[in-house]
Tab-separated table of C-alpha atoms in Angstrom:
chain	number	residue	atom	x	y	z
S	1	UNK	CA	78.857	139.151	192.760
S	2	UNK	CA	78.028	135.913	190.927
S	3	UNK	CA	74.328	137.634	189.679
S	4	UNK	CA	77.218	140.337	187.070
S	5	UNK	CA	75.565	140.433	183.422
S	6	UNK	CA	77.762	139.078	180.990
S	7	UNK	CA	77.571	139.869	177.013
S	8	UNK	CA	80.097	138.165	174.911
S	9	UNK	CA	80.886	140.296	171.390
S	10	UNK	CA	82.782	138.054	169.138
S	11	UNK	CA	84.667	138.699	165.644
S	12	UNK	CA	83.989	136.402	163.246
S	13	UNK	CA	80.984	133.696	161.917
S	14	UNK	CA	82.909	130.555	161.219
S	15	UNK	CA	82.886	127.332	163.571
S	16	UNK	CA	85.540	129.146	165.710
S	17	UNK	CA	82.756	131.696	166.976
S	18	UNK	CA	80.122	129.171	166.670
S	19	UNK	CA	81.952	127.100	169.355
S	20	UNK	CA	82.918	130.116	171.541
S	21	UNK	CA	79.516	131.097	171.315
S	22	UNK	CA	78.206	127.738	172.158
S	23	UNK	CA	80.766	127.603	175.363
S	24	UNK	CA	79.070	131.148	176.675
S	25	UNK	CA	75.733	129.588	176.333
S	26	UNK	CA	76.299	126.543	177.847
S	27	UNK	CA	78.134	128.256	180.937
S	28	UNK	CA	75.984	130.824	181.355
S	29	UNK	CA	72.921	130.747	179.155
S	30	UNK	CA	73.636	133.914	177.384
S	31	UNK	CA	73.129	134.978	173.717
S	32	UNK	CA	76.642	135.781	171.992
S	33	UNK	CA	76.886	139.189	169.924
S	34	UNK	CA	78.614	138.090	166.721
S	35	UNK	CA	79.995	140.799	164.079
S	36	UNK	CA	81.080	139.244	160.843
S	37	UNK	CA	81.202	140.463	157.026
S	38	UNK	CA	78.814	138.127	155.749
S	39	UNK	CA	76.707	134.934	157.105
S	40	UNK	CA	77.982	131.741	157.066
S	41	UNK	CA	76.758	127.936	157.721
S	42	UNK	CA	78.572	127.685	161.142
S	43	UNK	CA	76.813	130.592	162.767
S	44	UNK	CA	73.457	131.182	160.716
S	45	UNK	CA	70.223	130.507	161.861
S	46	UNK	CA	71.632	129.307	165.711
S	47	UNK	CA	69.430	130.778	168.748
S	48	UNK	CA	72.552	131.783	170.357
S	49	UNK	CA	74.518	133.648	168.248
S	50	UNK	CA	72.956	137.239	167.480
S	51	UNK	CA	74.738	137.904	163.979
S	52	UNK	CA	75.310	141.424	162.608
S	53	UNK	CA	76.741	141.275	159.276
S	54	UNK	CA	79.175	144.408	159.144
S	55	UNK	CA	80.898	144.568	156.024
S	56	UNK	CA	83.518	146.649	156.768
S	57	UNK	CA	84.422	144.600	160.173
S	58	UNK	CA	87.981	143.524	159.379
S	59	UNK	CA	88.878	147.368	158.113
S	60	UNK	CA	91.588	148.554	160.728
S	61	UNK	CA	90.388	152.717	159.905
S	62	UNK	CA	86.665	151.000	161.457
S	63	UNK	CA	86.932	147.868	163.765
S	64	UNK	CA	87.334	150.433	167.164
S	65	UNK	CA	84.747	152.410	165.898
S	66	UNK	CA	81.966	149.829	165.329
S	67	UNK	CA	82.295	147.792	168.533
S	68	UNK	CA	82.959	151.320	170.752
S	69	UNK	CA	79.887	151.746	169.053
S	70	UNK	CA	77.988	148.774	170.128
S	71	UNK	CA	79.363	149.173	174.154
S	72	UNK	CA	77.290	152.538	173.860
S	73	UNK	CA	74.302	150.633	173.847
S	74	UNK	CA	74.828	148.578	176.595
S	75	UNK	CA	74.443	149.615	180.437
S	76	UNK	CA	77.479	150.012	182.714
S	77	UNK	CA	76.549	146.897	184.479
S	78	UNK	CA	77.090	144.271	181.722
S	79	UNK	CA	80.448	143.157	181.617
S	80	UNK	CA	81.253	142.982	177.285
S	81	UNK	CA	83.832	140.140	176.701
S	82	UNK	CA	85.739	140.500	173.227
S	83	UNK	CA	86.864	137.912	171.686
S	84	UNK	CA	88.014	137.109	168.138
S	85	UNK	CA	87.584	133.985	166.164
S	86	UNK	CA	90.194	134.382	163.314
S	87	UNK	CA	93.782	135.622	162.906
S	88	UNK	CA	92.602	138.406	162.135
S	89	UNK	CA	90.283	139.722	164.429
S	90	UNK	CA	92.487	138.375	167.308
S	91	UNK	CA	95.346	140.578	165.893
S	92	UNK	CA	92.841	143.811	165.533
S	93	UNK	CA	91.500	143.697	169.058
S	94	UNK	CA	95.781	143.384	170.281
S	95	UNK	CA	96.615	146.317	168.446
S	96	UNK	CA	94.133	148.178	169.387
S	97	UNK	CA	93.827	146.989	173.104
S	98	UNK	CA	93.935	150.156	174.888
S	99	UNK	CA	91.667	152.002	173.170
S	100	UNK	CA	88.934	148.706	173.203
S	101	UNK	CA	89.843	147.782	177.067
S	102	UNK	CA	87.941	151.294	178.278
S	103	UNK	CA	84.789	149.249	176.978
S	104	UNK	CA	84.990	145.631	177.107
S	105	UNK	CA	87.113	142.947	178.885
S	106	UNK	CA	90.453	142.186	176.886
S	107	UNK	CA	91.669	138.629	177.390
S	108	UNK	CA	94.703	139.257	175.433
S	109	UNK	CA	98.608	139.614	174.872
S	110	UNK	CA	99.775	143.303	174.241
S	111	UNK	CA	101.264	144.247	170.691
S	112	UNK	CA	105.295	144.070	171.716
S	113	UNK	CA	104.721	140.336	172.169
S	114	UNK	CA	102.338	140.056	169.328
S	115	UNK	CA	105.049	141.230	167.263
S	116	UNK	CA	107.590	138.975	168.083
S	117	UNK	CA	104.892	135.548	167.787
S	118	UNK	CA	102.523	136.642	164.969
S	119	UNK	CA	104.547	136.128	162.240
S	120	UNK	CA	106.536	132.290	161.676
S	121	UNK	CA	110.408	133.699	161.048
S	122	UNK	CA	110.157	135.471	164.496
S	123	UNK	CA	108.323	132.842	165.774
S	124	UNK	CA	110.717	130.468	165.009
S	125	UNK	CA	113.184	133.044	166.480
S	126	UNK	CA	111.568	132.955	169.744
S	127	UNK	CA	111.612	129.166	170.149
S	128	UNK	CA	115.214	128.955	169.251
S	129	UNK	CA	115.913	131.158	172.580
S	130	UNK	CA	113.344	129.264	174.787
S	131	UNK	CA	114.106	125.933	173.331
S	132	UNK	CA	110.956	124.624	171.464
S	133	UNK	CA	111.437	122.042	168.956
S	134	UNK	CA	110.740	123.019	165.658
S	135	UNK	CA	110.993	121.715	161.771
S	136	UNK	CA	114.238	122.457	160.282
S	137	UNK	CA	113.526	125.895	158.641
S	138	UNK	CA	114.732	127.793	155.637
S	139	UNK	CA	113.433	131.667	155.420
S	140	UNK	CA	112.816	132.441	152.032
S	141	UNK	CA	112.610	136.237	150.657
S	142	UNK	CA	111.533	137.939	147.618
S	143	UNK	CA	114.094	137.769	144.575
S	144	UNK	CA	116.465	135.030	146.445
S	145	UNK	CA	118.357	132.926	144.124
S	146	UNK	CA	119.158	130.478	146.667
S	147	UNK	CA	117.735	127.002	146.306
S	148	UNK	CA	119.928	125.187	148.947
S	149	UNK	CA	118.095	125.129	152.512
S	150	UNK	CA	119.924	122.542	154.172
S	151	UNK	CA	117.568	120.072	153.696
S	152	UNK	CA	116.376	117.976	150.627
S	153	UNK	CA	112.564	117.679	148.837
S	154	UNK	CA	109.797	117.085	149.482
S	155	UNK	CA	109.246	120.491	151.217
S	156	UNK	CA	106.724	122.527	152.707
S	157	UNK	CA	106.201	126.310	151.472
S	158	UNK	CA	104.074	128.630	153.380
S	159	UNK	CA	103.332	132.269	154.022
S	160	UNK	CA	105.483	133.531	157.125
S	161	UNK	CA	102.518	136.232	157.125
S	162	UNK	CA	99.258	134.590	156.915
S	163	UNK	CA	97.030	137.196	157.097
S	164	UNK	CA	98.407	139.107	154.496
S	165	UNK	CA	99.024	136.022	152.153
S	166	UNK	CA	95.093	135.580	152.160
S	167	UNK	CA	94.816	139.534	151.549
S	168	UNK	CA	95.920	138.774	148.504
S	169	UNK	CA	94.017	135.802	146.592
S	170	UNK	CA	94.938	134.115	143.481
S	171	UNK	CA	93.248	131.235	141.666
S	172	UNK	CA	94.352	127.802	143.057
S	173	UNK	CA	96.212	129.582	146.098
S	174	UNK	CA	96.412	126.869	149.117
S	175	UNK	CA	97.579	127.519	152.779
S	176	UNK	CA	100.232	125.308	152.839
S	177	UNK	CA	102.602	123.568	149.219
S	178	UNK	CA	104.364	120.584	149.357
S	179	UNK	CA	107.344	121.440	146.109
S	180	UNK	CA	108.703	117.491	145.643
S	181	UNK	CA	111.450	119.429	143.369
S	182	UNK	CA	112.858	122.673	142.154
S	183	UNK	CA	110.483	122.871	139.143
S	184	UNK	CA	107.542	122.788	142.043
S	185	UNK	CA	109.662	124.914	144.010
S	186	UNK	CA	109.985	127.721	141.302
S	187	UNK	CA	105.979	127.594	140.303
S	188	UNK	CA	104.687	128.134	143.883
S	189	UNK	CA	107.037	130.831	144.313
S	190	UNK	CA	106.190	132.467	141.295
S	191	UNK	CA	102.493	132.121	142.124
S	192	UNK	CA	102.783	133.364	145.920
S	193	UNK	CA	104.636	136.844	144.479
S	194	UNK	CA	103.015	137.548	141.430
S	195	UNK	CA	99.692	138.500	142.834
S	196	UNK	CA	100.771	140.970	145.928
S	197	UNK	CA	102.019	139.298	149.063
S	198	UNK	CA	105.654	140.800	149.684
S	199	UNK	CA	106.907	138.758	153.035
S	200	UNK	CA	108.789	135.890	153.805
S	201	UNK	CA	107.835	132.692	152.805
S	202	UNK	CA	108.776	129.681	155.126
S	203	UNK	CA	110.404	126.525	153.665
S	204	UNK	CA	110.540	123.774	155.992
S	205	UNK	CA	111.780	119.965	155.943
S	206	UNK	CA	108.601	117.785	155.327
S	207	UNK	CA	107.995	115.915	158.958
S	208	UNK	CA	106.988	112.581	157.782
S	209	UNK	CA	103.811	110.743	158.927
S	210	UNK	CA	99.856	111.027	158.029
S	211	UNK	CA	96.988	113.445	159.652
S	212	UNK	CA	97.462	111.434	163.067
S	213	UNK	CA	101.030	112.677	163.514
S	214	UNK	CA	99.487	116.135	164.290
S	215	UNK	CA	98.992	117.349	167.906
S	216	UNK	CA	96.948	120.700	169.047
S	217	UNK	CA	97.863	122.334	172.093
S	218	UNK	CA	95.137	124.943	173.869
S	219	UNK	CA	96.230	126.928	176.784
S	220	UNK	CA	94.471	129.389	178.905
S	221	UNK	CA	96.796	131.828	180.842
S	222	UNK	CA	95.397	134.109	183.592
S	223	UNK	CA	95.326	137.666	183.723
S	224	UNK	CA	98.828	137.365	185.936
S	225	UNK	CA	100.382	135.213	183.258
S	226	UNK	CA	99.906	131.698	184.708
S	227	UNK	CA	98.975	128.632	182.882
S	228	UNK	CA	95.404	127.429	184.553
S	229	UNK	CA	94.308	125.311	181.474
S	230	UNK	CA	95.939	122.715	179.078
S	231	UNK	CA	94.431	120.339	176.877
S	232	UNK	CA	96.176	118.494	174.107
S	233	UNK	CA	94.306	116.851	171.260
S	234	UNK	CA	95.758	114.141	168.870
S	235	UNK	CA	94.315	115.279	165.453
S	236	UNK	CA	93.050	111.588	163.916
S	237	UNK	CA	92.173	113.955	160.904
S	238	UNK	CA	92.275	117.591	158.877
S	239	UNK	CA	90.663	119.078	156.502
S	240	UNK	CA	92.271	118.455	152.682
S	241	UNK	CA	90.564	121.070	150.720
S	242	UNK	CA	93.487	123.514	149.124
S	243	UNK	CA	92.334	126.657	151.803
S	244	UNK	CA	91.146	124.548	154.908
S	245	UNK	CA	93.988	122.052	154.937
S	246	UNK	CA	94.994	121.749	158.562
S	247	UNK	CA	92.043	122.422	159.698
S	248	UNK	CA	91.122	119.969	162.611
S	249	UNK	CA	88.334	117.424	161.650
S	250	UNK	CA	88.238	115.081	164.463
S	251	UNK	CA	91.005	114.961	167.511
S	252	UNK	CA	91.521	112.569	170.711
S	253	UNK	CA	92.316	114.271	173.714
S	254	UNK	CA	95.768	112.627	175.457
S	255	UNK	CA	98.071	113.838	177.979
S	256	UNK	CA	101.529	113.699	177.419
S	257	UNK	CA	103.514	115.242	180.552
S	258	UNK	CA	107.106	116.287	179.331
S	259	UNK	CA	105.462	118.077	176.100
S	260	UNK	CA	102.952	119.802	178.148
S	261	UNK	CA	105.526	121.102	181.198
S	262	UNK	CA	107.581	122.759	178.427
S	263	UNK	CA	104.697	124.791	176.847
S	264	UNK	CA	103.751	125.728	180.269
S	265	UNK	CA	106.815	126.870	181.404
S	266	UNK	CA	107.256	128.787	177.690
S	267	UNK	CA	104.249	130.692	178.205
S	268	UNK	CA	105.268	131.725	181.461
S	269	UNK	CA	108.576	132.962	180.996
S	270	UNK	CA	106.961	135.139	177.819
S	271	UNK	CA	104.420	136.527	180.083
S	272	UNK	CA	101.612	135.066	178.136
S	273	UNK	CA	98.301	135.815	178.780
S	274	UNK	CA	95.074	134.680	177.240
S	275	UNK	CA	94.115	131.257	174.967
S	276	UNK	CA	97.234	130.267	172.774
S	277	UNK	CA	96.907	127.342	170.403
S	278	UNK	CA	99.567	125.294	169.236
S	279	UNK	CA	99.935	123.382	166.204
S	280	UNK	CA	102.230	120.815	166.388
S	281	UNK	CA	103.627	117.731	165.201
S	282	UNK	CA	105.568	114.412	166.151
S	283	UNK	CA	108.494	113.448	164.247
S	284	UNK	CA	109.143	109.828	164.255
S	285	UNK	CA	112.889	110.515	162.604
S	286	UNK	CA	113.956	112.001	166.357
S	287	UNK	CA	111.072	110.805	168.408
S	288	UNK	CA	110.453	115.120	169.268
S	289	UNK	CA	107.369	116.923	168.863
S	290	UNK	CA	107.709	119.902	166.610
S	291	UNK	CA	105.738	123.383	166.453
S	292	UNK	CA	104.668	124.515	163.875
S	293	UNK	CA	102.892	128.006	164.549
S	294	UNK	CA	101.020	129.721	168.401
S	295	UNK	CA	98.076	131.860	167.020
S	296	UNK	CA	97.235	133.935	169.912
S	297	UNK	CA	93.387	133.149	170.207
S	298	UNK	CA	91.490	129.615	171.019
S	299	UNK	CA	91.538	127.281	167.802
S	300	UNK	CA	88.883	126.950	165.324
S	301	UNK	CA	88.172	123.666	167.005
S	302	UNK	CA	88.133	125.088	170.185
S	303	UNK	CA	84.966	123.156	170.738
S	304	UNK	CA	87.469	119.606	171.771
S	305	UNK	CA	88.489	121.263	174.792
S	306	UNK	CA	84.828	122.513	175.760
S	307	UNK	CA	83.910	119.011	175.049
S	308	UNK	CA	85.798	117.171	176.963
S	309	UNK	CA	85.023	118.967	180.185
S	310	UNK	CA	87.145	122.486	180.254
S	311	UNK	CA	84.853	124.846	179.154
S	312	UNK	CA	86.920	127.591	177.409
S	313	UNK	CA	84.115	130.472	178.474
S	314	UNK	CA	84.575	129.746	181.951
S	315	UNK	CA	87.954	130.525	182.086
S	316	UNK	CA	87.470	133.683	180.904
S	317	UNK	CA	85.139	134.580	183.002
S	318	UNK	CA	86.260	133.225	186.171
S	319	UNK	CA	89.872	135.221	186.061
S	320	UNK	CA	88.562	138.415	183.827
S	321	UNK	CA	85.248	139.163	185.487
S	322	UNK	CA	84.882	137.543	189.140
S	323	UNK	CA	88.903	138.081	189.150
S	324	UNK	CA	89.273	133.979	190.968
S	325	UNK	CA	92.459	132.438	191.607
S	326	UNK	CA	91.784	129.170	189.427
S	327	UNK	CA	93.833	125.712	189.818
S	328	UNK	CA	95.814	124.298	186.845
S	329	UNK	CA	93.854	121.959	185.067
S	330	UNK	CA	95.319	120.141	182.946
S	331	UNK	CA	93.217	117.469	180.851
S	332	UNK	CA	94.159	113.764	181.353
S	333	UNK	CA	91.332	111.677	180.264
S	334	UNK	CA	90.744	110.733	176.900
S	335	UNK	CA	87.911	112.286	175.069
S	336	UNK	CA	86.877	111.881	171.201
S	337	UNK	CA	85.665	114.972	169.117
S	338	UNK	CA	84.598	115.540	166.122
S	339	UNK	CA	83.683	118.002	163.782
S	340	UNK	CA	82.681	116.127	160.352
S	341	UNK	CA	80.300	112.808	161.050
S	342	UNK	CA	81.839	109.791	162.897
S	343	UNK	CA	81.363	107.187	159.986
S	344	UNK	CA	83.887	109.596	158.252
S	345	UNK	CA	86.711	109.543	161.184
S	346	UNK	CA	86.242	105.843	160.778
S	347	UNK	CA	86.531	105.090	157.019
S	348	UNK	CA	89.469	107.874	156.509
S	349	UNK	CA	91.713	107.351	159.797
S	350	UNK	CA	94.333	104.829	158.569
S	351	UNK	CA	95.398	103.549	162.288
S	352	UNK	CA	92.855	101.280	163.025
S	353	UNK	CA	93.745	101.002	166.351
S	354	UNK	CA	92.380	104.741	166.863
S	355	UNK	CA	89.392	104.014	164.820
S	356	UNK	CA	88.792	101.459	167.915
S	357	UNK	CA	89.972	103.883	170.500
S	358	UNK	CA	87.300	106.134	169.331
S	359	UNK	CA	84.527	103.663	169.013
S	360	UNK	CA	85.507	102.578	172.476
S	361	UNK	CA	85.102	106.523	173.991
S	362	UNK	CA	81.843	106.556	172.105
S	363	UNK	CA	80.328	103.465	173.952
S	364	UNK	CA	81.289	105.013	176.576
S	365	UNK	CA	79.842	108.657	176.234
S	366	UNK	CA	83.089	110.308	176.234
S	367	UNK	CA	82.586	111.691	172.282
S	368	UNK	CA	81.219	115.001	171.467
S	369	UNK	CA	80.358	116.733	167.700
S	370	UNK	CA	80.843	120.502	167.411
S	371	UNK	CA	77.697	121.155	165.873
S	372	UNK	CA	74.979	118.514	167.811
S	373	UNK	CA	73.948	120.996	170.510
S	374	UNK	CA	70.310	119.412	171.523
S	375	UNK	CA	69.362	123.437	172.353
S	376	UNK	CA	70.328	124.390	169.002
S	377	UNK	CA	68.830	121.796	166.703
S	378	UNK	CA	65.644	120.745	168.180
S	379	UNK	CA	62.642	122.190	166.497
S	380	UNK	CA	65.191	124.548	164.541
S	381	UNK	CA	64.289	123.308	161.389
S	382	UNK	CA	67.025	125.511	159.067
S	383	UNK	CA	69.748	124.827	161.624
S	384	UNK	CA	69.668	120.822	161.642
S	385	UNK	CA	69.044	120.467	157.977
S	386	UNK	CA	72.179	122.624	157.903
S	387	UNK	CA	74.316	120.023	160.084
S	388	UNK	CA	72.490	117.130	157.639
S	389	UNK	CA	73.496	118.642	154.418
S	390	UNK	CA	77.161	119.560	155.858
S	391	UNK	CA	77.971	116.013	157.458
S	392	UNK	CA	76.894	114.996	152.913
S	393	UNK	CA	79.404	117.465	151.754
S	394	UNK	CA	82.287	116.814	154.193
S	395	UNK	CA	81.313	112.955	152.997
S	396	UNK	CA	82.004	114.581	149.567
S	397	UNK	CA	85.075	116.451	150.648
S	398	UNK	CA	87.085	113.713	151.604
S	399	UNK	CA	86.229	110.995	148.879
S	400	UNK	CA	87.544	113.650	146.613
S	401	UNK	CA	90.786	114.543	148.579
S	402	UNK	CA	91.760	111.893	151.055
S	403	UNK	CA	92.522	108.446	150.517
S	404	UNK	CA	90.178	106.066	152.256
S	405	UNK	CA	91.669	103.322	154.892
């Protein structure tokens, strides 16, 4: 039973499949099948990640066909686990879940649930009924002449739809606006709408507080819809470049009980099934933490809850393929990750007291980097001067957008 083959196929090339990828091969030694439309840093040149560029991946009239394709070519012993690394991908393999299971294990939600999570106004929906804080929230639609939301500037203005936002790029487009007026207000709107996208945009009251305000929540629910897997980071930094703001840059893992017993019991009166990641944030106005979005896949940095000792491939494969009934784990020790270099986390992260915190886990060897896997880099020439020259730029990155401490 324990000798099954396993092949993970994964959708995407970005750190998100570089750190599934890396989670498979740690676990269980195995080379990950990745399918992307074009190479990128995270993923090139790594000995673990066989990368097919397939440009016409992310085409709805082609994704079935193309991985049906490559499950021909495997025996009826492996066991293919699909996973996907973006919004995207994640959202494919759901709709198309029947069709895909007849090939390769499935680890996620089914479409009728998709539906009413995907996008942020029935999002927002659902946690009004199950009782999930959220920001105070203004739904926004095409032509409205309406400028009073019930709560005053600064606010934040983002695509309800996200997938479809990015479907349709403009020059200076960002993922998330802060308007500090009407006049802002007016431009991003204009902007947003005059260039394809045709859903809702979200306008929510600006939470205040810096980077370390933000919490990320990963779950992994069994195949019976039970919570075996929790692990809460405190973001210490994101990402500031105008498309990969919010993206995770370095995160302490904490435990915070109340917070974490109402996601659980959330995802298990939904019937959830599979990794969900929550973005959240704590309000120091009420003293609650606030959701922001669930996508309905492991985060990009996915690789903090690896890390720090719950190894997101394992859960997989213990409840999809040798079908174990696992114990809740839920993560309670502190554990520093980062993505960007360490000398970065500590000139940028304003609360000094969690620059210490992480100098402290680093003494003693509870720290971890996404991209320093000893397998990958040694004597892989390409692959560590990639790591050297992106720990320059990221240097780069945030001298030119964030404000050093």
């Amino acid at each position: 039973m324990e000798n099954i083959k396993i092949q993970p196929i994964l959708c995407g090339g970005d750190l998100n499949c570089y750190s599934v990828a890396r989670a498979y091969h740690e676990a269980y030694g195995v080379t990950s099948i990745a399918f992307g439309r074009y190479y990128l840093g995270a993923t090139k040149d790594s000995r673990f990640i066989d990368f097919r560029v397939t440009p016409d991946i992310n085409d709805p009239d082609k994704f079935v066909g193309i991985l049906i394709d490559e499950a021909k070519k495997h025996s009826d012993d492996e066991k293919l686990i699909l996973m996907g690394c973006t919004d995207e991908y994640a959202e494919l393999i759901i709709d198309h879940r029947d069709e895909l299971s007849k090939y390769f294990i499935v680890p996620y939600i089914w479409s009728d649930l998709k539906n009413r999570l995907v996008e942020k106004e029935s999002f927002y929906n659902v946690c009004e009924e199950y009782g999930l804080d959220y920001p105070k929230t203004y739904i926004y639609n095409k032509g409205d002449a309406t400028r009073d939301f019930g709560f005053n500037y600064p606010v934040i203005v983002k695509a309800s739809d996200s997938i479809s936002f990015f479907q349709n790029p403009f020059e200076g487009m960002n993922k998330a606006y802060v308007a500090n007026n009407q006049e802002e207000f007016d431009k991003i709107i204009k902007d947003c709408y005059s260039h394809g996208y045709e859903k809702s945009m979200i306008i929510q009251d600006l939470i205040p507080g810096e980077d370390d305000h933000m919490r990320v929540l990963t779950c992994y629910s069994d195949q019976n819809g039970k919570v075996k897997m929790m692990c809460l980071g405190h973001v210490l930094l994101e990402e500031h470049t105008p498309k990969g703001i919010g993206n995770h840059a370095a995160i302490i893992t904490e435990y915070e009980e109340e917070l974490m017993e109402k996601y659980k019991e959330f995802l298990e009166k939904i019937g959830y099934v599979g990794f969900s990641n929550f973005d959240i944030k704590y309000d120091d106005r009420d003293g609650k933490f606030k959701v922001f979005e669930i996508n309905l896949r492991q985060g990009r940095s996915n690789n903090y809850v690896t890390a720090s000792g719950n190894n997101i491939a394992k859960y997989v494969v213990e409840d999809r393929v040798y079908n174990k009934e696992m114990d809740l784990k839920i993560q309670k020790e502190p554990f520093f990750w980062h993505v960007i270099p360490a000398s970065v986390v500590y000139d940028f992260v304003k609360d000094k007291t969690l620059v210490k915190r992480c100098k402290d886990l680093v003494k003693e060897g509870k720290s971890g980097s996404a991209y320093h896997y000893k397998y990958d880099l040694s004597g892989n020439f390409k692959r560590s001067l990639y790591i050297f020259l992106f720990g320059l730029n990221q240097r780069k990155k945030f001298n030119k957008y964030c404000t050093k401490y």
